[in-house]
Coordinates of C-alpha atoms in Angstrom, one line a residue:
M1 CA -38.5 -44.2 14.3
P2 CA -37.9 -44.6 10.6
S3 CA -34.6 -43.2 9.2
P4 CA -34.9 -40.1 7.0
S5 CA -35.0 -40.7 3.3
P6 CA -32.2 -39.3 1.2
L7 CA -32.8 -36.1 -0.8
P8 CA -33.9 -36.5 -4.4
P9 CA -31.0 -35.5 -6.7
L10 CA -32.7 -32.3 -7.9
S11 CA -33.1 -31.1 -4.3
L12 CA -29.6 -31.9 -3.4
A13 CA -28.3 -30.2 -6.6
W14 CA -30.0 -26.8 -5.9
R15 CA -28.8 -26.8 -2.3
V16 CA -25.2 -27.5 -3.3
L17 CA -25.5 -24.8 -6.0
V18 CA -26.8 -22.2 -3.5
V19 CA -24.0 -22.9 -1.1
A20 CA -21.4 -22.8 -3.9
L21 CA -22.8 -19.5 -5.1
C22 CA -22.7 -18.0 -1.6
V23 CA -19.1 -19.2 -1.0
G24 CA -18.2 -17.8 -4.5
V25 CA -19.7 -14.3 -3.7
L26 CA -18.0 -14.2 -0.3
T27 CA -14.6 -15.1 -1.9
L28 CA -15.1 -12.5 -4.6
G29 CA -16.0 -9.8 -2.0
G30 CA -12.9 -10.7 0.1
L31 CA -10.5 -10.7 -2.9
T32 CA -11.7 -7.4 -4.3
R33 CA -12.0 -5.8 -0.9
S34 CA -15.3 -4.3 -2.1
N35 CA -18.6 -3.6 -0.3
D36 CA -20.5 -3.7 -3.6
L37 CA -21.8 -7.2 -2.8
F38 CA -23.0 -6.4 0.7
P39 CA -23.8 -8.3 2.8
F40 CA -21.2 -10.6 1.2
G41 CA -18.5 -8.0 0.9
V42 CA -15.9 -7.2 3.5
L43 CA -16.9 -4.7 6.1
D44 CA -13.4 -4.0 7.4
Q45 CA -14.4 -0.9 9.2
F46 CA -15.6 -3.2 11.9
S47 CA -12.7 -5.5 11.9
T48 CA -10.3 -3.6 14.1
G49 CA -10.4 -1.5 17.2
T50 CA -9.2 2.0 17.7
D51 CA -6.2 2.8 20.0
P52 CA -7.5 4.7 23.0
E53 CA -4.4 7.0 22.7
G54 CA -4.5 7.2 18.9
E55 CA -6.6 9.1 16.5
V56 CA -9.9 8.8 14.6
I57 CA -9.9 9.6 10.9
N58 CA -13.2 10.6 9.4
T59 CA -13.2 11.0 5.6
C60 CA -15.3 14.0 4.5
L61 CA -16.3 15.8 1.4
Q62 CA -16.5 19.6 0.8
G63 CA -17.9 21.5 -2.1
I64 CA -16.9 24.9 -3.3
R65 CA -19.1 27.2 -5.4
E66 CA -17.9 30.2 -7.4
G67 CA -16.4 32.7 -4.9
G68 CA -17.7 30.8 -2.0
E69 CA -16.5 29.1 1.2
P70 CA -16.2 25.3 1.4
F71 CA -19.2 23.6 2.7
D72 CA -19.7 20.0 3.9
I73 CA -21.4 17.5 1.6
R74 CA -22.8 14.3 3.0
F75 CA -21.9 11.0 1.4
G76 CA -24.8 8.8 0.3
Q77 CA -27.2 7.9 -2.4
R78 CA -29.3 11.0 -1.9
S79 CA -26.3 13.4 -2.1
V80 CA -23.4 12.3 -4.3
G81 CA -24.5 8.7 -5.2
I82 CA -21.8 6.9 -3.2
E83 CA -21.2 5.9 0.4
R84 CA -18.2 7.0 2.4
A85 CA -16.8 3.5 2.8
D86 CA -16.7 3.0 -1.0
V87 CA -14.8 6.3 -1.4
E88 CA -12.3 5.2 1.3
N89 CA -11.8 1.9 -0.4
K90 CA -10.7 3.8 -3.6
L91 CA -8.7 6.5 -1.8
P92 CA -5.3 5.6 -3.3
A93 CA -6.8 5.7 -6.8
I94 CA -8.5 9.0 -6.1
E95 CA -5.3 10.5 -4.8
A96 CA -3.5 9.4 -8.0
D97 CA -6.3 10.7 -10.2
P98 CA -8.5 13.5 -8.6
S99 CA -10.7 13.5 -11.7
L100 CA -12.4 10.4 -10.2
L101 CA -14.3 12.9 -8.0
A102 CA -15.9 14.4 -11.1
P103 CA -18.9 12.0 -11.1
L104 CA -19.6 12.9 -7.5
A105 CA -19.7 16.6 -8.3
A106 CA -21.9 16.0 -11.3
E107 CA -24.3 13.9 -9.2
Y108 CA -24.4 16.5 -6.5
D109 CA -25.1 19.3 -9.0
R110 CA -27.8 17.1 -10.6
R111 CA -29.5 16.6 -7.3
H112 CA -29.2 20.3 -6.3
A113 CA -30.0 21.9 -9.6
E114 CA -31.6 24.9 -7.9
E115 CA -28.2 25.9 -6.4
P116 CA -25.2 27.3 -8.2
P117 CA -22.9 24.5 -9.6
L118 CA -19.8 23.3 -7.8
R119 CA -16.5 24.8 -8.9
A120 CA -14.4 22.3 -6.9
L121 CA -14.8 19.2 -4.7
V122 CA -12.4 18.5 -1.9
L123 CA -11.9 15.1 -0.4
C124 CA -10.7 15.7 3.2
Q125 CA -10.2 14.0 6.5
R126 CA -11.1 15.2 10.0
I127 CA -8.6 13.8 12.4
T128 CA -9.5 13.7 16.1
Q129 CA -6.9 12.9 18.7
L130 CA -7.9 10.5 21.5
Q131 CA -6.8 10.4 25.1
N132 CA -8.1 7.6 27.2
G133 CA -10.5 6.8 24.4
T134 CA -12.1 10.3 24.5
A135 CA -11.8 13.0 21.9
Q136 CA -9.5 15.8 22.8
G137 CA -9.8 19.3 21.3
E138 CA -11.1 20.1 17.9
A139 CA -10.7 17.8 14.9
E140 CA -8.0 18.8 12.5
L141 CA -9.2 19.2 8.9
V142 CA -6.7 17.9 6.3
E143 CA -7.2 18.2 2.6
V144 CA -6.5 14.9 0.9
V145 CA -7.2 15.9 -2.7
R146 CA -8.9 18.6 -4.7
W147 CA -10.7 18.4 -8.0
E148 CA -11.6 21.6 -9.8
V149 CA -14.1 21.8 -12.6
P150 CA -12.1 22.3 -15.9

């Protein structure tokens, strides 16, 4: 059986370039802790387990209209233009500056123009206690930060 011939320099160069590019994007995603480069970003929501005697924290979003009760708003491109994991990654910045929620409210209002506009947006968390890995009782709703339309 004849030995394989070496790759021509151009073939070798583009293969090395592709590998270097993939490693670079993986490194960038890991250093920035961002999911923006998915599937090359970190998906740390899958990296750890949950203590069967601990709690599950589910970040949520609620809207409030003039004189109305809070109502749940789903995260996502069709609702507020951003996924929950992306908001959770920026949670400390949002807590420091609630006005970072303004673009989410604007996007929600744009996509729901037939409804009255939002007067406030609440970033909240539903905390469920676990016992033997099973949810116990009702989830506790905790307001993390509130942004009100100026």
